[in-house]
């Protein structure tokens, strides 16, 4: 997964830009999972 790759780059370099990218991808991923309803339809409320 891309977040794993970005996290490894952050650990290797200590560059905060990688951490910010990692956080952005992780948050976007979590939001997508949260918005999806059990029927597979996207929730349009938020």
PDB file of C-alpha atoms in Angstrom:
ATOM      1  CA  UNK A   1       0.000   0.000   0.000  1.00  0.00           C
ATOM      2  CA  UNK A   2       1.217   3.513  -0.726  1.00  0.00           C
ATOM      3  CA  UNK A   3       1.034   4.591   2.922  1.00  0.00           C
ATOM      4  CA  UNK A   4       3.567   1.888   3.841  1.00  0.00           C
ATOM      5  CA  UNK A   5       5.955   3.150   1.178  1.00  0.00           C
ATOM      6  CA  UNK A   6       5.612   6.763   2.334  1.00  0.00           C
ATOM      7  CA  UNK A   7       6.053   5.770   5.997  1.00  0.00           C
ATOM      8  CA  UNK A   8       9.254   3.872   5.176  1.00  0.00           C
ATOM      9  CA  UNK A   9      10.594   6.898   3.297  1.00  0.00           C
ATOM     10  CA  UNK A  10       9.780   9.074   6.317  1.00  0.00           C
ATOM     11  CA  UNK A  11      11.564   6.696   8.705  1.00  0.00           C
ATOM     12  CA  UNK A  12      14.598   6.573   6.436  1.00  0.00           C
ATOM     13  CA  UNK A  13      14.947  10.322   5.855  1.00  0.00           C
ATOM     14  CA  UNK A  14      13.147  11.883   8.819  1.00  0.00           C
ATOM     15  CA  UNK A  15      11.658  14.396   6.364  1.00  0.00           C
ATOM     16  CA  UNK A  16       8.386  15.823   7.678  1.00  0.00           C
ATOM     17  CA  UNK A  17       7.035  16.217   4.134  1.00  0.00           C
ATOM     18  CA  UNK A  18       6.772  12.434   3.910  1.00  0.00           C
ATOM     19  CA  UNK A  19       4.920  12.354   7.216  1.00  0.00           C
ATOM     20  CA  UNK A  20       2.428  14.968   6.014  1.00  0.00           C
ATOM     21  CA  UNK A  21       1.841  13.004   2.806  1.00  0.00           C
ATOM     22  CA  UNK A  22       1.396   9.821   4.829  1.00  0.00           C
ATOM     23  CA  UNK A  23      -1.146  11.525   7.103  1.00  0.00           C
ATOM     24  CA  UNK A  24      -3.032  12.941   4.112  1.00  0.00           C
ATOM     25  CA  UNK A  25      -3.270   9.542   2.396  1.00  0.00           C
ATOM     26  CA  UNK A  26      -4.221   7.775   5.620  1.00  0.00           C
ATOM     27  CA  UNK A  27      -6.955  10.294   6.445  1.00  0.00           C
ATOM     28  CA  UNK A  28      -8.333  10.121   2.904  1.00  0.00           C
ATOM     29  CA  UNK A  29      -8.390   6.337   3.081  1.00  0.00           C
ATOM     30  CA  UNK A  30     -10.180   6.347   6.441  1.00  0.00           C
ATOM     31  CA  UNK A  31     -12.743   8.846   5.187  1.00  0.00           C
ATOM     32  CA  UNK A  32     -13.516   6.708   2.144  1.00  0.00           C
ATOM     33  CA  UNK A  33     -14.085   3.632   4.311  1.00  0.00           C
ATOM     34  CA  UNK A  34     -16.288   5.546   6.738  1.00  0.00           C
ATOM     35  CA  UNK A  35     -18.515   7.060   4.042  1.00  0.00           C
ATOM     36  CA  UNK A  36     -19.294   3.779   2.331  1.00  0.00           C
ATOM     37  CA  UNK A  37     -22.534   2.151   3.409  1.00  0.00           C
ATOM     38  CA  UNK A  38     -22.926  -1.627   3.735  1.00  0.00           C
ATOM     39  CA  UNK A  39     -24.837  -1.803   0.450  1.00  0.00           C
ATOM     40  CA  UNK A  40     -21.793  -0.502  -1.418  1.00  0.00           C
ATOM     41  CA  UNK A  41     -23.402   2.882  -2.072  1.00  0.00           C
ATOM     42  CA  UNK A  42     -21.596   6.044  -1.082  1.00  0.00           C
ATOM     43  CA  UNK A  43     -23.112   8.106   1.712  1.00  0.00           C
ATOM     44  CA  UNK A  44     -23.751  11.586   0.351  1.00  0.00           C
ATOM     45  CA  UNK A  45     -24.253  13.249   3.756  1.00  0.00           C
ATOM     46  CA  UNK A  46     -20.661  14.095   4.517  1.00  0.00           C
TER      47      UNK A  46
END
